[in-house]
Amino acid sequence: MGWRIQDRATFEALRRHGHRGRRGSITVTFVAVGDDSVPRVAYAVGKRVGGAVVRNRLRRRLRAVVLSGSLVPGAYLVAAGTEAADLPYDDLKAHVTTAMTAASRDRRQ
């Protein structure tokens, strides 16, 4: 799928005009970008979370959560803090879903 954010302009739009939602150690930034017909997602998992194995595992879990739900078209940046790596899947899913809903609520074009 073409769901990845790779262009600098989208990251700049997220930084400048993005709306944030937070739940626990998960922060989601959302911006309705141009004429996107599909949602695009990027993940930010810093070195404080753990080693490469832990970070990659968390990134895969986040991707599974995001792809299991329905998203409003736009750009999302899902950032995870240190506690996110230890969350059970159902709790991680609840945190991500709540944060995404809060970030995208009433901010669509």
mmCIF file of N, CA and C in Angstrom:
data_model
loop_
_atom_site.group_PDB
_atom_site.id
_atom_site.type_symbol
_atom_site.label_atom_id
_atom_site.label_comp_id
_atom_site.label_asym_id
_atom_site.label_seq_id
_atom_site.Cartn_x
_atom_site.Cartn_y
_atom_site.Cartn_z
ATOM 1 N N MET A 1 0.832 -1.193 0.000
ATOM 2 C CA MET A 1 0.000 0.000 0.000
ATOM 3 C C MET A 1 0.871 1.249 0.000
ATOM 4 N N GLY A 2 0.349 2.332 -0.499
ATOM 5 C CA GLY A 2 1.067 3.587 -0.508
ATOM 6 C C GLY A 2 0.750 4.424 0.717
ATOM 7 N N TRP A 3 0.814 3.835 1.883
ATOM 8 C CA TRP A 3 0.399 4.499 3.107
ATOM 9 C C TRP A 3 1.534 5.205 3.828
ATOM 10 N N ARG A 4 2.747 5.117 3.339
ATOM 11 C CA ARG A 4 3.883 5.713 4.045
ATOM 12 C C ARG A 4 4.066 7.172 3.679
ATOM 13 N N ILE A 5 4.484 7.960 4.657
ATOM 14 C CA ILE A 5 4.831 9.355 4.403
ATOM 15 C C ILE A 5 6.328 9.393 4.145
ATOM 16 N N GLN A 6 6.717 9.924 3.008
ATOM 17 C CA GLN A 6 8.138 9.972 2.682
ATOM 18 C C GLN A 6 8.604 11.356 2.252
ATOM 19 N N ASP A 7 7.680 12.260 1.959
ATOM 20 C CA ASP A 7 8.097 13.568 1.457
ATOM 21 C C ASP A 7 8.231 14.580 2.595
ATOM 22 N N ARG A 8 9.182 15.440 2.450
ATOM 23 C CA ARG A 8 9.481 16.445 3.464
ATOM 24 C C ARG A 8 8.325 17.430 3.670
ATOM 25 N N ALA A 9 7.608 17.754 2.616
ATOM 26 C CA ALA A 9 6.511 18.714 2.707
ATOM 27 C C ALA A 9 5.428 18.230 3.672
ATOM 28 N N THR A 10 5.129 16.955 3.653
ATOM 29 C CA THR A 10 4.117 16.417 4.562
ATOM 30 C C THR A 10 4.592 16.471 6.005
ATOM 31 N N PHE A 11 5.868 16.148 6.235
ATOM 32 C CA PHE A 11 6.411 16.234 7.590
ATOM 33 C C PHE A 11 6.393 17.685 8.087
ATOM 34 N N GLU A 12 6.677 18.628 7.203
ATOM 35 C CA GLU A 12 6.609 20.045 7.577
ATOM 36 C C GLU A 12 5.179 20.447 7.912
ATOM 37 N N ALA A 13 4.214 19.973 7.130
ATOM 38 C CA ALA A 13 2.806 20.278 7.408
ATOM 39 C C ALA A 13 2.386 19.691 8.753
ATOM 40 N N LEU A 14 2.843 18.490 9.050
ATOM 41 C CA LEU A 14 2.544 17.883 10.348
ATOM 42 C C LEU A 14 3.130 18.718 11.485
ATOM 43 N N ARG A 15 4.349 19.186 11.297
ATOM 44 C CA ARG A 15 5.019 19.960 12.344
ATOM 45 C C ARG A 15 4.357 21.317 12.537
ATOM 46 N N ARG A 16 4.012 21.982 11.445
ATOM 47 C CA ARG A 16 3.485 23.348 11.531
ATOM 48 C C ARG A 16 1.989 23.423 11.811
ATOM 49 N N HIS A 17 1.221 22.550 11.174
ATOM 50 C CA HIS A 17 -0.229 22.681 11.233
ATOM 51 C C HIS A 17 -0.934 21.466 11.831
ATOM 52 N N GLY A 18 -0.171 20.498 12.306
ATOM 53 C CA GLY A 18 -0.770 19.268 12.812
ATOM 54 C C GLY A 18 -1.510 19.451 14.118
ATOM 55 N N HIS A 19 -2.549 18.658 14.286
ATOM 56 C CA HIS A 19 -3.332 18.640 15.520
ATOM 57 C C HIS A 19 -2.984 17.360 16.257
ATOM 58 N N ARG A 20 -2.764 17.466 17.559
ATOM 59 C CA ARG A 20 -2.287 16.333 18.332
ATOM 60 C C ARG A 20 -3.369 15.747 19.224
ATOM 61 N N GLY A 21 -3.260 14.446 19.383
ATOM 62 C CA GLY A 21 -4.072 13.713 20.339
ATOM 63 C C GLY A 21 -3.131 12.835 21.125
ATOM 64 N N ARG A 22 -3.377 12.712 22.417
ATOM 65 C CA ARG A 22 -2.459 11.927 23.238
ATOM 66 C C ARG A 22 -3.239 11.032 24.188
ATOM 67 N N ARG A 23 -2.702 9.843 24.370
ATOM 68 C CA ARG A 23 -3.233 8.906 25.366
ATOM 69 C C ARG A 23 -2.063 8.094 25.872
ATOM 70 N N GLY A 24 -1.758 8.223 27.133
ATOM 71 C CA GLY A 24 -0.632 7.511 27.713
ATOM 72 C C GLY A 24 0.664 7.949 27.054
ATOM 73 N N SER A 25 1.432 6.990 26.591
ATOM 74 C CA SER A 25 2.713 7.299 25.963
ATOM 75 C C SER A 25 2.616 7.371 24.440
ATOM 76 N N ILE A 26 1.398 7.423 23.912
ATOM 77 C CA ILE A 26 1.182 7.511 22.470
ATOM 78 C C ILE A 26 0.709 8.919 22.116
ATOM 79 N N THR A 27 1.375 9.536 21.156
ATOM 80 C CA THR A 27 0.967 10.837 20.637
ATOM 81 C C THR A 27 0.752 10.706 19.134
ATOM 82 N N VAL A 28 -0.390 11.180 18.658
ATOM 83 C CA VAL A 28 -0.696 11.141 17.231
ATOM 84 C C VAL A 28 -0.886 12.571 16.753
ATOM 85 N N THR A 29 -0.195 12.915 15.673
ATOM 86 C CA THR A 29 -0.348 14.212 15.034
ATOM 87 C C THR A 29 -1.036 13.981 13.699
ATOM 88 N N PHE A 30 -2.054 14.801 13.398
ATOM 89 C CA PHE A 30 -2.843 14.637 12.179
ATOM 90 C C PHE A 30 -2.931 15.956 11.436
ATOM 91 N N VAL A 31 -2.860 15.878 10.118
ATOM 92 C CA VAL A 31 -3.124 17.033 9.270
ATOM 93 C C VAL A 31 -3.797 16.525 7.994
ATOM 94 N N ALA A 32 -4.850 17.234 7.591
ATOM 95 C CA ALA A 32 -5.522 16.912 6.330
ATOM 96 C C ALA A 32 -4.711 17.591 5.235
ATOM 97 N N VAL A 33 -4.014 16.803 4.441
ATOM 98 C CA VAL A 33 -3.089 17.332 3.446
ATOM 99 C C VAL A 33 -3.696 17.248 2.066
ATOM 100 N N GLY A 34 -3.838 18.388 1.428
ATOM 101 C CA GLY A 34 -4.240 18.473 0.022
ATOM 102 C C GLY A 34 -5.395 17.581 -0.358
ATOM 103 N N ASP A 35 -5.196 16.825 -1.430
ATOM 104 C CA ASP A 35 -6.258 15.980 -1.965
ATOM 105 C C ASP A 35 -5.994 14.494 -1.711
ATOM 106 N N ASP A 36 -5.389 14.195 -0.573
ATOM 107 C CA ASP A 36 -5.144 12.792 -0.233
ATOM 108 C C ASP A 36 -6.453 12.028 -0.179
ATOM 109 N N SER A 37 -6.512 10.919 -0.884
ATOM 110 C CA SER A 37 -7.702 10.089 -0.828
ATOM 111 C C SER A 37 -7.494 8.899 0.092
ATOM 112 N N VAL A 38 -6.243 8.653 0.474
ATOM 113 C CA VAL A 38 -5.932 7.570 1.410
ATOM 114 C C VAL A 38 -5.165 8.153 2.587
ATOM 115 N N PRO A 39 -5.319 7.553 3.744
ATOM 116 C CA PRO A 39 -4.523 8.013 4.876
ATOM 117 C C PRO A 39 -3.072 7.580 4.702
ATOM 118 N N ARG A 40 -2.154 8.444 5.122
ATOM 119 C CA ARG A 40 -0.731 8.104 5.083
ATOM 120 C C ARG A 40 -0.185 8.225 6.498
ATOM 121 N N VAL A 41 0.708 7.301 6.875
ATOM 122 C CA VAL A 41 1.153 7.200 8.259
ATOM 123 C C VAL A 41 2.672 7.097 8.333
ATOM 124 N N ALA A 42 3.244 7.772 9.337
ATOM 125 C CA ALA A 42 4.659 7.644 9.678
ATOM 126 C C ALA A 42 4.733 7.314 11.166
ATOM 127 N N TYR A 43 5.808 6.658 11.563
ATOM 128 C CA TYR A 43 5.980 6.238 12.951
ATOM 129 C C TYR A 43 7.268 6.821 13.501
ATOM 130 N N ALA A 44 7.222 7.294 14.751
ATOM 131 C CA ALA A 44 8.397 7.829 15.425
ATOM 132 C C ALA A 44 8.586 7.060 16.731
ATOM 133 N N VAL A 45 9.632 6.251 16.753
ATOM 134 C CA VAL A 45 9.961 5.472 17.943
ATOM 135 C C VAL A 45 11.433 5.747 18.238
ATOM 136 N N GLY A 46 11.688 6.522 19.282
ATOM 137 C CA GLY A 46 13.044 6.963 19.597
ATOM 138 C C GLY A 46 13.881 5.912 20.306
ATOM 139 N N LYS A 47 15.168 6.204 20.415
ATOM 140 C CA LYS A 47 16.114 5.274 21.035
ATOM 141 C C LYS A 47 15.872 5.071 22.524
ATOM 142 N N ARG A 48 15.170 6.008 23.155
ATOM 143 C CA ARG A 48 14.861 5.856 24.577
ATOM 144 C C ARG A 48 13.949 4.671 24.840
ATOM 145 N N VAL A 49 13.210 4.254 23.829
ATOM 146 C CA VAL A 49 12.286 3.128 23.974
ATOM 147 C C VAL A 49 13.059 1.832 24.203
ATOM 148 N N GLY A 50 14.218 1.704 23.584
ATOM 149 C CA GLY A 50 15.015 0.499 23.746
ATOM 150 C C GLY A 50 15.926 0.294 22.552
ATOM 151 N N GLY A 51 16.491 -0.887 22.487
ATOM 152 C CA GLY A 51 17.375 -1.225 21.381
ATOM 153 C C GLY A 51 16.608 -1.401 20.083
ATOM 154 N N ALA A 52 17.322 -1.706 19.032
ATOM 155 C CA ALA A 52 16.715 -1.826 17.703
ATOM 156 C C ALA A 52 15.626 -2.891 17.664
ATOM 157 N N VAL A 53 15.830 -3.999 18.351
ATOM 158 C CA VAL A 53 14.834 -5.073 18.344
ATOM 159 C C VAL A 53 13.536 -4.606 18.994
ATOM 160 N N VAL A 54 13.652 -3.927 20.117
ATOM 161 C CA VAL A 54 12.467 -3.423 20.824
ATOM 162 C C VAL A 54 11.758 -2.361 19.997
ATOM 163 N N ARG A 55 12.516 -1.433 19.417
ATOM 164 C CA ARG A 55 11.911 -0.375 18.598
ATOM 165 C C ARG A 55 11.209 -0.942 17.377
ATOM 166 N N ASN A 56 11.844 -1.877 16.700
ATOM 167 C CA ASN A 56 11.233 -2.462 15.500
ATOM 168 C C ASN A 56 9.990 -3.273 15.839
ATOM 169 N N ARG A 57 10.025 -3.990 16.960
ATOM 170 C CA ARG A 57 8.851 -4.749 17.391
ATOM 171 C C ARG A 57 7.690 -3.799 17.684
ATOM 172 N N LEU A 58 7.975 -2.703 18.385
ATOM 173 C CA LEU A 58 6.932 -1.724 18.685
ATOM 174 C C LEU A 58 6.398 -1.090 17.406
ATOM 175 N N ARG A 59 7.267 -0.785 16.463
ATOM 176 C CA ARG A 59 6.831 -0.208 15.189
ATOM 177 C C ARG A 59 5.913 -1.179 14.438
ATOM 178 N N ARG A 60 6.244 -2.460 14.445
ATOM 179 C CA ARG A 60 5.379 -3.461 13.795
ATOM 180 C C ARG A 60 4.029 -3.562 14.499
ATOM 181 N N ARG A 61 4.036 -3.515 15.831
ATOM 182 C CA ARG A 61 2.784 -3.566 16.586
ATOM 183 C C ARG A 61 1.927 -2.338 16.308
ATOM 184 N N LEU A 62 2.555 -1.173 16.248
ATOM 185 C CA LEU A 62 1.824 0.059 15.932
ATOM 186 C C LEU A 62 1.217 -0.020 14.538
ATOM 187 N N ARG A 63 1.990 -0.525 13.586
ATOM 188 C CA ARG A 63 1.496 -0.659 12.211
ATOM 189 C C ARG A 63 0.283 -1.594 12.167
ATOM 190 N N ALA A 64 0.338 -2.690 12.917
ATOM 191 C CA ALA A 64 -0.781 -3.631 12.951
ATOM 192 C C ALA A 64 -2.034 -2.967 13.527
ATOM 193 N N VAL A 65 -1.859 -2.161 14.571
ATOM 194 C CA VAL A 65 -2.992 -1.458 15.175
ATOM 195 C C VAL A 65 -3.584 -0.466 14.190
ATOM 196 N N VAL A 66 -2.739 0.314 13.552
ATOM 197 C CA VAL A 66 -3.215 1.350 12.631
ATOM 198 C C VAL A 66 -3.925 0.724 11.434
ATOM 199 N N LEU A 67 -3.381 -0.320 10.882
ATOM 200 C CA LEU A 67 -3.980 -0.938 9.700
ATOM 201 C C LEU A 67 -5.254 -1.707 10.022
ATOM 202 N N SER A 68 -5.483 -2.033 11.302
ATOM 203 C CA SER A 68 -6.684 -2.777 11.665
ATOM 204 C C SER A 68 -7.917 -1.878 11.779
ATOM 205 N N GLY A 69 -7.712 -0.564 11.833
ATOM 206 C CA GLY A 69 -8.838 0.362 11.978
ATOM 207 C C GLY A 69 -9.113 1.116 10.699
ATOM 208 N N SER A 70 -10.149 1.938 10.749
ATOM 209 C CA SER A 70 -10.458 2.784 9.599
ATOM 210 C C SER A 70 -9.993 4.200 9.923
ATOM 211 N N LEU A 71 -9.328 4.826 8.972
ATOM 212 C CA LEU A 71 -8.741 6.138 9.190
ATOM 213 C C LEU A 71 -9.346 7.165 8.248
ATOM 214 N N VAL A 72 -9.421 8.390 8.741
ATOM 215 C CA VAL A 72 -9.820 9.522 7.926
ATOM 216 C C VAL A 72 -8.663 9.842 6.985
ATOM 217 N N PRO A 73 -8.899 10.123 5.707
ATOM 218 C CA PRO A 73 -7.796 10.486 4.817
ATOM 219 C C PRO A 73 -7.034 11.703 5.336
ATOM 220 N N GLY A 74 -5.727 11.640 5.226
ATOM 221 C CA GLY A 74 -4.845 12.694 5.706
ATOM 222 C C GLY A 74 -3.507 12.083 6.078
ATOM 223 N N ALA A 75 -2.700 12.849 6.785
ATOM 224 C CA ALA A 75 -1.382 12.375 7.204
ATOM 225 C C ALA A 75 -1.343 12.242 8.726
ATOM 226 N N TYR A 76 -0.795 11.134 9.194
ATOM 227 C CA TYR A 76 -0.688 10.851 10.622
ATOM 228 C C TYR A 76 0.773 10.599 10.975
ATOM 229 N N LEU A 77 1.192 11.100 12.125
ATOM 230 C CA LEU A 77 2.489 10.754 12.699
ATOM 231 C C LEU A 77 2.202 10.137 14.050
ATOM 232 N N VAL A 78 2.531 8.861 14.204
ATOM 233 C CA VAL A 78 2.297 8.134 15.449
ATOM 234 C C VAL A 78 3.625 8.056 16.188
ATOM 235 N N ALA A 79 3.695 8.698 17.356
ATOM 236 C CA ALA A 79 4.916 8.706 18.163
ATOM 237 C C ALA A 79 4.675 7.904 19.426
ATOM 238 N N ALA A 80 5.671 7.092 19.798
ATOM 239 C CA ALA A 80 5.536 6.233 20.970
ATOM 240 C C ALA A 80 6.627 6.541 21.983
ATOM 241 N N GLY A 81 6.234 6.635 23.238
ATOM 242 C CA GLY A 81 7.168 6.838 24.330
ATOM 243 C C GLY A 81 7.645 5.509 24.896
ATOM 244 N N THR A 82 8.435 5.587 25.944
ATOM 245 C CA THR A 82 9.074 4.393 26.496
ATOM 246 C C THR A 82 8.084 3.367 27.031
ATOM 247 N N GLU A 83 6.993 3.800 27.634
ATOM 248 C CA GLU A 83 6.043 2.860 28.236
ATOM 249 C C GLU A 83 5.271 2.057 27.199
ATOM 250 N N ALA A 84 5.218 2.539 25.971
ATOM 251 C CA ALA A 84 4.429 1.869 24.933
ATOM 252 C C ALA A 84 4.959 0.474 24.612
ATOM 253 N N ALA A 85 6.243 0.259 24.754
ATOM 254 C CA ALA A 85 6.831 -1.039 24.415
ATOM 255 C C ALA A 85 6.341 -2.145 25.342
ATOM 256 N N ASP A 86 5.928 -1.789 26.552
ATOM 257 C CA ASP A 86 5.504 -2.790 27.533
ATOM 258 C C ASP A 86 3.996 -2.989 27.596
ATOM 259 N N LEU A 87 3.252 -2.234 26.808
ATOM 260 C CA LEU A 87 1.792 -2.346 26.841
ATOM 261 C C LEU A 87 1.322 -3.626 26.167
ATOM 262 N N PRO A 88 0.314 -4.287 26.756
ATOM 263 C CA PRO A 88 -0.329 -5.404 26.051
ATOM 264 C C PRO A 88 -0.993 -4.882 24.778
ATOM 265 N N TYR A 89 -1.204 -5.749 23.808
ATOM 266 C CA TYR A 89 -1.725 -5.333 22.509
ATOM 267 C C TYR A 89 -3.048 -4.589 22.635
ATOM 268 N N ASP A 90 -3.979 -5.103 23.445
ATOM 269 C CA ASP A 90 -5.296 -4.460 23.562
ATOM 270 C C ASP A 90 -5.178 -3.051 24.135
ATOM 271 N N ASP A 91 -4.292 -2.850 25.108
ATOM 272 C CA ASP A 91 -4.081 -1.513 25.675
ATOM 273 C C ASP A 91 -3.431 -0.591 24.655
ATOM 274 N N LEU A 92 -2.448 -1.119 23.914
ATOM 275 C CA LEU A 92 -1.799 -0.327 22.875
ATOM 276 C C LEU A 92 -2.817 0.096 21.824
ATOM 277 N N LYS A 93 -3.673 -0.819 21.436
ATOM 278 C CA LYS A 93 -4.712 -0.511 20.444
ATOM 279 C C LYS A 93 -5.653 0.567 20.963
ATOM 280 N N ALA A 94 -6.056 0.481 22.229
ATOM 281 C CA ALA A 94 -6.952 1.483 22.818
ATOM 282 C C ALA A 94 -6.280 2.849 22.863
ATOM 283 N N HIS A 95 -4.996 2.890 23.230
ATOM 284 C CA HIS A 95 -4.271 4.160 23.301
ATOM 285 C C HIS A 95 -4.140 4.796 21.917
ATOM 286 N N VAL A 96 -3.758 4.009 20.931
ATOM 287 C CA VAL A 96 -3.582 4.531 19.573
ATOM 288 C C VAL A 96 -4.920 5.000 19.001
ATOM 289 N N THR A 97 -5.950 4.208 19.171
ATOM 290 C CA THR A 97 -7.267 4.564 18.640
ATOM 291 C C THR A 97 -7.792 5.856 19.261
ATOM 292 N N THR A 98 -7.667 5.986 20.562
ATOM 293 C CA THR A 98 -8.122 7.191 21.247
ATOM 294 C C THR A 98 -7.337 8.413 20.799
ATOM 295 N N ALA A 99 -6.024 8.279 20.704
ATOM 296 C CA ALA A 99 -5.175 9.399 20.279
ATOM 297 C C ALA A 99 -5.477 9.797 18.835
ATOM 298 N N MET A 100 -5.685 8.826 17.949
ATOM 299 C CA MET A 100 -5.997 9.131 16.550
ATOM 300 C C MET A 100 -7.345 9.818 16.422
ATOM 301 N N THR A 101 -8.313 9.369 17.176
ATOM 302 C CA THR A 101 -9.633 9.990 17.143
ATOM 303 C C THR A 101 -9.560 11.427 17.625
ATOM 304 N N ALA A 102 -8.836 11.651 18.712
ATOM 305 C CA ALA A 102 -8.706 13.005 19.260
ATOM 306 C C ALA A 102 -7.982 13.929 18.278
ATOM 307 N N ALA A 103 -6.967 13.422 17.602
ATOM 308 C CA ALA A 103 -6.189 14.257 16.683
ATOM 309 C C ALA A 103 -6.978 14.613 15.426
ATOM 310 N N SER A 104 -7.781 13.706 14.925
ATOM 311 C CA SER A 104 -8.471 13.934 13.658
ATOM 312 C C SER A 104 -9.895 14.481 13.819
ATOM 313 N N ARG A 105 -10.400 14.539 15.023
ATOM 314 C CA ARG A 105 -11.772 14.996 15.257
ATOM 315 C C ARG A 105 -11.937 16.464 14.870
ATOM 316 N N ASP A 106 -12.919 16.737 14.045
ATOM 317 C CA ASP A 106 -13.289 18.104 13.643
ATOM 318 C C ASP A 106 -12.157 18.887 13.014
ATOM 319 N N ARG A 107 -11.190 18.216 12.453
ATOM 320 C CA ARG A 107 -10.076 18.925 11.832
ATOM 321 C C ARG A 107 -9.930 18.566 10.366
ATOM 322 N N ARG A 108 -10.946 17.874 9.851
ATOM 323 C CA ARG A 108 -10.923 17.487 8.444
ATOM 324 C C ARG A 108 -11.335 18.650 7.580
ATOM 325 N N GLN A 109 -10.818 18.671 6.371
ATOM 326 C CA GLN A 109 -11.158 19.767 5.436
ATOM 327 C C GLN A 109 -12.527 19.568 4.865
#
